[in-house]
């Protein structure tokens, strides 16, 4: 604690880099995990097999949801509070894990500088978590774009055509970066060999339907079924077309076979942190995967998790979408409220709103990019 008081002006990145990080095998031992079951990604990250989920322990566990008032541009600190609360519960002798979403690369490099907590309430290795992590987002991107390619191939096909009307295709490609120039594009230009000319576009990966699906799936079989139910567009006869008609769900699920497994890392204090999935709350349900939450409850007596955006969006979707599908019921809820947010949403002038935290966040983001 004395060291923390003397280094209070360090950036998040500097704090994370100075951390005494444990081997992920030590974290796993603390959860009584058979080390042979680990699928390690280096020394500090590992995948956990779905076979470790114990429904009896899930039902007996205590789930704590962290949400917030509608956030300001700086955010309101749900992740930071979640990590701090989990560390605090472990400090008083409770067996607790924090279960969070994975960061999207777009905001990391363009808006708010990461999603691994802040100060001494962080998950580590912070840089890895913010940059690619274990490749989950890349796999989701590939599965999404595979379906996009199959759609265009079928429109082009003369022998296996589903008679899809290209004007009705609602499925977009994705990438994990903010690139507004690709939001609305034209594909198929350059002659008949390049496909049929039509309007298309890119979403950010966290806003994709595949991301929403993987976060609501209970296992690989449920995932495959949900992928097959993806709506693509209509035929010229006004009949709906689904991904299963393209026989896309098997290949898509295969690309996601590792991405469906939750990731185990640690907090700065060496406590368990499970990070998996990252849908936006204004697009999808805004919470980590059902599998990750159940994994946390299978391994610990208490799980602290957070719901994206404000309580009237992320928390509502957590309670009305995720909980009924997963059979979960929070034992308690924490609401993060700041004076800055109350001023911001109350219509106060910018001069009266303290954006100090926002300025610090921008500075940290700049330091992060300058260093790497």
Short mmCIF file of C-alpha atoms in Angstrom, two decimals:
data_model
loop_
_atom_site.label_atom_id
_atom_site.label_comp_id
_atom_site.label_asym_id
_atom_site.label_seq_id
_atom_site.Cartn_x
_atom_site.Cartn_y
_atom_site.Cartn_z
CA UNK A 1 0.00 0.00 0.00
CA UNK A 2 2.85 2.41 0.81
CA UNK A 3 4.29 1.81 -2.66
CA UNK A 4 0.88 2.58 -4.20
CA UNK A 5 0.71 5.90 -2.35
CA UNK A 6 4.11 6.97 -3.65
CA UNK A 7 3.30 6.04 -7.27
CA UNK A 8 -0.21 7.49 -7.53
CA UNK A 9 0.65 9.54 -10.63
CA UNK A 10 1.67 6.56 -12.77
CA UNK A 11 -0.37 5.89 -15.90
CA UNK A 12 -2.41 2.70 -16.22
CA UNK A 13 0.18 1.32 -18.61
CA UNK A 14 3.07 2.01 -16.22
CA UNK A 15 1.20 0.39 -13.34
CA UNK A 16 0.47 -2.70 -15.44
CA UNK A 17 4.06 -2.95 -16.64
CA UNK A 18 5.41 -2.80 -13.07
CA UNK A 19 3.04 -5.47 -11.79
CA UNK A 20 4.39 -8.69 -10.31
CA UNK A 21 2.43 -10.96 -12.62
CA UNK A 22 1.96 -14.61 -11.66
CA UNK A 23 2.12 -17.61 -13.94
CA UNK A 24 -1.35 -18.53 -15.18
CA UNK A 25 -0.70 -22.01 -13.80
CA UNK A 26 -0.53 -20.50 -10.30
CA UNK A 27 -3.87 -18.76 -10.87
CA UNK A 28 -5.35 -22.06 -12.07
CA UNK A 29 -4.01 -23.91 -8.99
CA UNK A 30 -5.79 -21.37 -6.80
CA UNK A 31 -9.05 -22.38 -8.49
CA UNK A 32 -8.32 -26.12 -8.06
CA UNK A 33 -8.11 -26.58 -11.83
CA UNK A 34 -6.36 -29.65 -13.21
CA UNK A 35 -3.39 -28.12 -15.02
CA UNK A 36 -3.64 -30.73 -17.74
CA UNK A 37 -6.91 -29.11 -18.84
CA UNK A 38 -5.30 -25.74 -19.55
CA UNK A 39 -4.84 -24.58 -23.14
CA UNK A 40 -2.15 -21.98 -22.51
CA UNK A 41 -1.39 -18.97 -24.69
CA UNK A 42 2.04 -18.22 -23.28
CA UNK A 43 2.78 -17.77 -19.55
CA UNK A 44 -0.10 -15.53 -18.53
CA UNK A 45 -3.21 -16.51 -20.55
CA UNK A 46 -5.12 -19.72 -20.98
CA UNK A 47 -8.32 -21.11 -22.47
CA UNK A 48 -10.62 -23.15 -20.25
CA UNK A 49 -12.50 -26.18 -21.66
CA UNK A 50 -16.30 -26.08 -21.53
CA UNK A 51 -16.32 -29.42 -19.73
CA UNK A 52 -15.34 -27.56 -16.53
CA UNK A 53 -18.78 -25.92 -16.26
CA UNK A 54 -20.70 -27.41 -13.35
CA UNK A 55 -24.41 -26.51 -13.43
CA UNK A 56 -24.91 -27.45 -9.77
CA UNK A 57 -22.21 -24.98 -8.70
CA UNK A 58 -23.62 -22.38 -11.08
CA UNK A 59 -27.01 -22.61 -9.36
CA UNK A 60 -25.42 -22.35 -5.90
CA UNK A 61 -23.07 -19.45 -6.77
CA UNK A 62 -23.70 -15.77 -6.10
CA UNK A 63 -23.67 -13.45 -9.09
CA UNK A 64 -23.09 -9.71 -8.61
CA UNK A 65 -23.91 -7.35 -11.48
CA UNK A 66 -22.19 -3.98 -11.87
CA UNK A 67 -23.86 -1.32 -14.02
CA UNK A 68 -23.92 2.48 -14.13
CA UNK A 69 -25.88 5.58 -14.94
CA UNK A 70 -25.71 6.56 -18.60
CA UNK A 71 -21.99 7.11 -19.17
CA UNK A 72 -20.14 10.26 -20.18
CA UNK A 73 -17.52 10.18 -23.00
CA UNK A 74 -14.98 9.16 -20.34
CA UNK A 75 -17.02 6.18 -19.19
CA UNK A 76 -18.21 5.68 -15.63
CA UNK A 77 -15.84 3.02 -14.35
CA UNK A 78 -17.92 -0.17 -14.37
CA UNK A 79 -14.94 -2.36 -15.21
CA UNK A 80 -12.73 -0.64 -12.64
CA UNK A 81 -15.38 -1.04 -9.94
CA UNK A 82 -15.97 -4.69 -10.93
CA UNK A 83 -12.28 -5.57 -10.65
CA UNK A 84 -11.90 -3.63 -7.39
CA UNK A 85 -14.96 -5.29 -5.88
CA UNK A 86 -13.68 -8.74 -6.83
CA UNK A 87 -10.26 -8.00 -5.32
CA UNK A 88 -11.97 -6.66 -2.20
CA UNK A 89 -14.09 -9.77 -1.75
CA UNK A 90 -10.99 -11.95 -2.11
CA UNK A 91 -9.21 -9.73 0.41
CA UNK A 92 -11.81 -10.52 3.08
CA UNK A 93 -11.57 -14.24 2.42
CA UNK A 94 -14.30 -14.81 -0.18
CA UNK A 95 -13.64 -17.02 -3.20
CA UNK A 96 -14.42 -14.62 -6.05
CA UNK A 97 -13.67 -14.13 -9.75
CA UNK A 98 -14.38 -11.17 -11.99
CA UNK A 99 -15.91 -11.98 -15.39
CA UNK A 100 -15.63 -9.27 -18.06
CA UNK A 101 -15.93 -8.56 -21.77
CA UNK A 102 -12.97 -8.42 -24.16
CA UNK A 103 -11.97 -4.98 -25.49
CA UNK A 104 -12.53 -4.01 -29.11
CA UNK A 105 -9.47 -2.72 -30.97
CA UNK A 106 -11.38 0.17 -32.55
CA UNK A 107 -12.00 2.15 -29.33
CA UNK A 108 -8.51 1.26 -28.05
CA UNK A 109 -6.90 3.22 -30.89
CA UNK A 110 -9.54 5.83 -31.48
CA UNK A 111 -11.68 6.74 -28.50
CA UNK A 112 -11.00 5.65 -24.93
CA UNK A 113 -7.81 3.64 -24.76
CA UNK A 114 -8.72 0.13 -23.68
CA UNK A 115 -11.04 -1.79 -21.39
CA UNK A 116 -8.91 -3.54 -18.78
CA UNK A 117 -9.79 -1.34 -15.82
CA UNK A 118 -7.65 1.48 -14.48
CA UNK A 119 -5.22 2.48 -11.74
CA UNK A 120 -4.64 -0.41 -9.37
CA UNK A 121 -7.92 -2.02 -10.38
CA UNK A 122 -6.77 -3.68 -13.61
CA UNK A 123 -6.66 -7.06 -15.30
CA UNK A 124 -3.32 -8.16 -16.70
CA UNK A 125 -1.48 -8.71 -19.00
CA UNK A 126 -3.16 -5.43 -19.96
CA UNK A 127 -1.42 -4.97 -23.32
CA UNK A 128 -2.24 -8.49 -24.49
CA UNK A 129 -5.88 -8.16 -23.41
CA UNK A 130 -6.26 -4.89 -25.32
CA UNK A 131 -4.40 -6.13 -28.41
CA UNK A 132 -5.66 -9.36 -30.03
CA UNK A 133 -5.64 -11.31 -26.72
CA UNK A 134 -6.19 -14.99 -27.68
CA UNK A 135 -7.59 -14.30 -31.14
CA UNK A 136 -11.30 -14.54 -30.32
CA UNK A 137 -12.23 -11.38 -32.21
CA UNK A 138 -10.21 -12.51 -35.23
CA UNK A 139 -12.06 -15.84 -35.32
CA UNK A 140 -15.43 -14.07 -35.05
CA UNK A 141 -14.39 -11.76 -37.87
CA UNK A 142 -13.41 -14.71 -40.07
CA UNK A 143 -16.66 -16.60 -39.39
CA UNK A 144 -18.70 -13.50 -40.19
CA UNK A 145 -16.85 -12.78 -43.42
CA UNK A 146 -17.00 -16.42 -44.50
CA UNK A 147 -20.79 -16.13 -44.54
CA UNK A 148 -20.51 -12.86 -46.48
CA UNK A 149 -18.36 -14.57 -49.10
CA UNK A 150 -20.78 -17.50 -49.37
CA UNK A 151 -23.66 -15.09 -49.93
CA UNK A 152 -21.89 -13.36 -52.82
CA UNK A 153 -20.80 -16.70 -54.28
CA UNK A 154 -24.38 -17.92 -54.25
CA UNK A 155 -25.66 -14.76 -55.90
CA UNK A 156 -23.02 -15.29 -58.59
CA UNK A 157 -23.73 -19.02 -58.96
CA UNK A 158 -25.64 -20.42 -61.93
CA UNK A 159 -26.01 -24.00 -60.65
CA UNK A 160 -26.63 -23.72 -56.87
CA UNK A 161 -28.39 -20.38 -56.69
CA UNK A 162 -30.93 -19.74 -53.92
CA UNK A 163 -32.34 -16.93 -56.05
CA UNK A 164 -31.23 -14.31 -53.50
CA UNK A 165 -32.22 -10.75 -54.35
CA UNK A 166 -28.94 -8.83 -53.81
CA UNK A 167 -30.91 -5.67 -53.00
CA UNK A 168 -32.26 -7.31 -49.84
CA UNK A 169 -29.03 -8.73 -48.37
CA UNK A 170 -28.73 -7.43 -44.81
CA UNK A 171 -25.52 -9.28 -43.84
CA UNK A 172 -22.43 -7.04 -43.68
CA UNK A 173 -18.76 -7.79 -43.42
CA UNK A 174 -16.84 -6.84 -40.26
CA UNK A 175 -13.42 -5.76 -39.07
CA UNK A 176 -12.17 -4.88 -35.58
CA UNK A 177 -11.35 -1.25 -36.29
CA UNK A 178 -13.20 2.04 -36.58
CA UNK A 179 -13.11 2.80 -40.32
CA UNK A 180 -16.04 4.97 -41.32
CA UNK A 181 -15.01 4.92 -45.01
CA UNK A 182 -16.08 1.26 -45.15
CA UNK A 183 -19.50 1.65 -43.56
CA UNK A 184 -21.21 1.85 -46.95
CA UNK A 185 -19.44 0.45 -50.02
CA UNK A 186 -20.14 -1.10 -53.42
CA UNK A 187 -18.86 -4.64 -54.08
CA UNK A 188 -18.62 -6.67 -57.29
CA UNK A 189 -17.04 -3.92 -59.41
CA UNK A 190 -14.62 -4.99 -62.13
CA UNK A 191 -16.46 -7.37 -64.38
CA UNK A 192 -18.55 -10.53 -64.07
CA UNK A 193 -15.68 -12.56 -62.57
CA UNK A 194 -15.79 -10.34 -59.48
CA UNK A 195 -19.41 -11.01 -58.62
CA UNK A 196 -22.64 -9.05 -58.83
CA UNK A 197 -22.53 -5.33 -58.14
CA UNK A 198 -24.47 -4.45 -54.99
CA UNK A 199 -24.39 -2.23 -51.92
CA UNK A 200 -22.54 -3.60 -48.90
CA UNK A 201 -20.61 -2.34 -45.90
CA UNK A 202 -18.51 -3.11 -42.83
CA UNK A 203 -19.46 -3.13 -39.15
CA UNK A 204 -17.00 -3.27 -36.27
CA UNK A 205 -16.56 -6.86 -35.04
CA UNK A 206 -18.03 -6.19 -31.60
CA UNK A 207 -21.24 -5.03 -33.31
CA UNK A 208 -21.60 -8.21 -35.36
CA UNK A 209 -24.40 -10.75 -35.02
CA UNK A 210 -21.78 -13.51 -34.69
CA UNK A 211 -20.44 -11.76 -31.58
CA UNK A 212 -23.94 -11.56 -30.11
CA UNK A 213 -24.54 -15.23 -30.94
CA UNK A 214 -21.33 -16.56 -29.40
CA UNK A 215 -22.12 -14.63 -26.21
CA UNK A 216 -25.56 -16.26 -25.92
CA UNK A 217 -24.56 -19.80 -26.92
CA UNK A 218 -24.48 -22.53 -24.28
CA UNK A 219 -22.15 -24.92 -26.11
CA UNK A 220 -20.78 -25.67 -29.60
CA UNK A 221 -24.02 -27.40 -30.68
CA UNK A 222 -26.15 -24.44 -29.59
CA UNK A 223 -23.69 -22.15 -31.35
CA UNK A 224 -24.01 -24.07 -34.62
CA UNK A 225 -27.82 -23.99 -34.45
CA UNK A 226 -27.88 -20.23 -33.81
CA UNK A 227 -25.45 -19.59 -36.66
CA UNK A 228 -27.70 -21.57 -39.00
CA UNK A 229 -30.65 -19.36 -38.02
CA UNK A 230 -28.95 -16.16 -39.20
CA UNK A 231 -31.22 -14.24 -41.56
CA UNK A 232 -29.47 -13.19 -44.79
CA UNK A 233 -32.09 -11.53 -46.97
CA UNK A 234 -34.93 -12.45 -49.33
CA UNK A 235 -35.30 -14.26 -52.62
CA UNK A 236 -36.84 -12.56 -55.63
CA UNK A 237 -40.03 -14.36 -54.55
CA UNK A 238 -39.92 -12.53 -51.18
CA UNK A 239 -39.02 -15.68 -49.21
CA UNK A 240 -36.53 -15.37 -46.31
CA UNK A 241 -33.09 -16.93 -46.69
CA UNK A 242 -31.04 -18.24 -43.76
CA UNK A 243 -27.38 -19.22 -43.31
CA UNK A 244 -28.31 -22.91 -42.98
CA UNK A 245 -29.58 -22.87 -46.58
CA UNK A 246 -26.02 -22.03 -47.62
CA UNK A 247 -24.76 -24.81 -45.32
CA UNK A 248 -22.59 -22.18 -43.66
CA UNK A 249 -23.11 -23.02 -39.99
CA UNK A 250 -20.69 -25.97 -39.84
CA UNK A 251 -17.73 -24.08 -41.29
CA UNK A 252 -18.52 -21.01 -39.19
CA UNK A 253 -18.69 -23.08 -35.99
CA UNK A 254 -15.39 -24.74 -36.90
CA UNK A 255 -13.71 -21.34 -37.13
CA UNK A 256 -15.11 -20.55 -33.67
CA UNK A 257 -14.13 -23.84 -31.99
CA UNK A 258 -11.46 -22.14 -29.83
CA UNK A 259 -13.13 -18.73 -29.59
CA UNK A 260 -16.07 -20.29 -27.72
CA UNK A 261 -13.76 -21.26 -24.83
CA UNK A 262 -13.40 -18.58 -22.10
CA UNK A 263 -10.07 -16.96 -21.27
CA UNK A 264 -8.48 -16.97 -17.81
CA UNK A 265 -6.12 -14.17 -16.75
CA UNK A 266 -5.61 -12.29 -13.44
CA UNK A 267 -6.07 -8.99 -11.65
CA UNK A 268 -3.17 -6.89 -10.38
CA UNK A 269 -3.64 -8.56 -6.99
CA UNK A 270 -3.35 -12.04 -8.50
CA UNK A 271 -7.03 -12.98 -8.39
CA UNK A 272 -8.88 -14.85 -11.14
CA UNK A 273 -10.33 -12.91 -14.05
CA UNK A 274 -12.29 -14.53 -16.88
CA UNK A 275 -12.57 -12.38 -20.01
CA UNK A 276 -14.67 -13.56 -22.93
CA UNK A 277 -16.77 -11.97 -25.68
CA UNK A 278 -17.42 -8.29 -26.20
CA UNK A 279 -20.74 -7.24 -27.78
CA UNK A 280 -21.70 -3.57 -27.73
CA UNK A 281 -24.74 -2.84 -25.55
CA UNK A 282 -26.27 -0.38 -28.03
CA UNK A 283 -26.14 -3.06 -30.75
CA UNK A 284 -26.45 -6.38 -28.89
CA UNK A 285 -26.73 -7.51 -25.26
CA UNK A 286 -23.57 -5.82 -23.98
CA UNK A 287 -22.35 -8.52 -21.58
CA UNK A 288 -19.73 -11.26 -21.60
CA UNK A 289 -20.60 -14.78 -22.71
CA UNK A 290 -23.02 -17.05 -20.88
CA UNK A 291 -20.24 -19.64 -20.94
CA UNK A 292 -17.78 -17.31 -19.17
CA UNK A 293 -20.27 -16.37 -16.45
CA UNK A 294 -21.11 -20.02 -15.82
CA UNK A 295 -17.41 -20.90 -15.81
CA UNK A 296 -16.78 -18.30 -13.13
CA UNK A 297 -19.64 -19.61 -11.00
CA UNK A 298 -18.34 -23.17 -11.48
CA UNK A 299 -14.92 -22.22 -10.13
CA UNK A 300 -15.79 -19.67 -7.44
CA UNK A 301 -18.47 -18.94 -4.85
CA UNK A 302 -18.86 -15.34 -6.01
CA UNK A 303 -18.71 -13.80 -9.49
CA UNK A 304 -18.63 -10.07 -10.22
CA UNK A 305 -19.61 -9.10 -13.75
CA UNK A 306 -20.60 -5.91 -15.58
CA UNK A 307 -23.15 -4.86 -18.17
CA UNK A 308 -22.17 -2.33 -20.84
CA UNK A 309 -23.42 1.23 -21.15
CA UNK A 310 -26.03 2.41 -18.63
CA UNK A 311 -28.37 0.45 -16.39
CA UNK A 312 -31.26 1.29 -18.72
CA UNK A 313 -29.49 -0.46 -21.60
CA UNK A 314 -26.79 -2.96 -20.62
CA UNK A 315 -28.27 -3.99 -17.27
CA UNK A 316 -31.76 -4.25 -18.71
CA UNK A 317 -30.51 -6.52 -21.50
CA UNK A 318 -28.53 -8.54 -18.97
CA UNK A 319 -31.65 -9.12 -16.90
CA UNK A 320 -34.14 -9.53 -19.76
CA UNK A 321 -32.03 -11.41 -22.34
CA UNK A 322 -28.98 -13.09 -20.86
CA UNK A 323 -30.43 -14.21 -17.52
CA UNK A 324 -33.58 -15.91 -18.93
CA UNK A 325 -31.57 -17.72 -21.62
CA UNK A 326 -28.86 -18.84 -19.19
CA UNK A 327 -31.08 -19.44 -16.16
CA UNK A 328 -29.08 -16.94 -14.10
CA UNK A 329 -30.28 -14.69 -11.28
CA UNK A 330 -28.08 -11.96 -9.76
CA UNK A 331 -27.85 -11.94 -5.97
CA UNK A 332 -26.95 -8.24 -5.87
CA UNK A 333 -26.44 -5.25 -8.16
CA UNK A 334 -24.00 -2.35 -7.91
CA UNK A 335 -24.77 0.97 -9.62
CA UNK A 336 -21.84 3.28 -10.43
CA UNK A 337 -22.85 6.94 -10.21
CA UNK A 338 -20.60 9.99 -10.51
CA UNK A 339 -21.22 13.69 -10.06
CA UNK A 340 -19.71 14.25 -13.51
CA UNK A 341 -22.34 12.01 -15.12
CA UNK A 342 -25.18 13.69 -13.25
CA UNK A 343 -23.95 17.09 -14.43
CA UNK A 344 -23.40 15.86 -17.97
CA UNK A 345 -26.87 14.36 -18.37
CA UNK A 346 -28.53 17.13 -16.37
CA UNK A 347 -27.66 19.63 -19.09
CA UNK A 348 -24.89 21.51 -17.31
CA UNK A 349 -22.48 23.59 -19.36
CA UNK A 350 -19.20 21.93 -20.25
CA UNK A 351 -17.35 24.42 -18.05
CA UNK A 352 -19.17 22.96 -15.04
CA UNK A 353 -18.50 19.34 -15.91
CA UNK A 354 -15.24 17.90 -14.61
CA UNK A 355 -13.64 16.12 -17.56
CA UNK A 356 -10.40 15.50 -15.72
CA UNK A 357 -10.81 11.74 -15.99
CA UNK A 358 -11.54 12.03 -19.70
CA UNK A 359 -8.37 14.07 -20.23
CA UNK A 360 -6.36 11.51 -18.29
CA UNK A 361 -7.89 8.72 -20.39
CA UNK A 362 -6.85 10.49 -23.59
CA UNK A 363 -3.34 10.97 -22.21
CA UNK A 364 -3.08 7.29 -21.32
CA UNK A 365 -4.28 6.36 -24.78
CA UNK A 366 -1.59 8.56 -26.31
CA UNK A 367 1.11 7.08 -24.05
CA UNK A 368 -0.04 3.59 -25.05
CA UNK A 369 0.19 4.34 -28.78
CA UNK A 370 3.49 6.22 -28.43
CA UNK A 371 5.10 3.31 -26.59
CA UNK A 372 3.84 0.59 -28.93
#
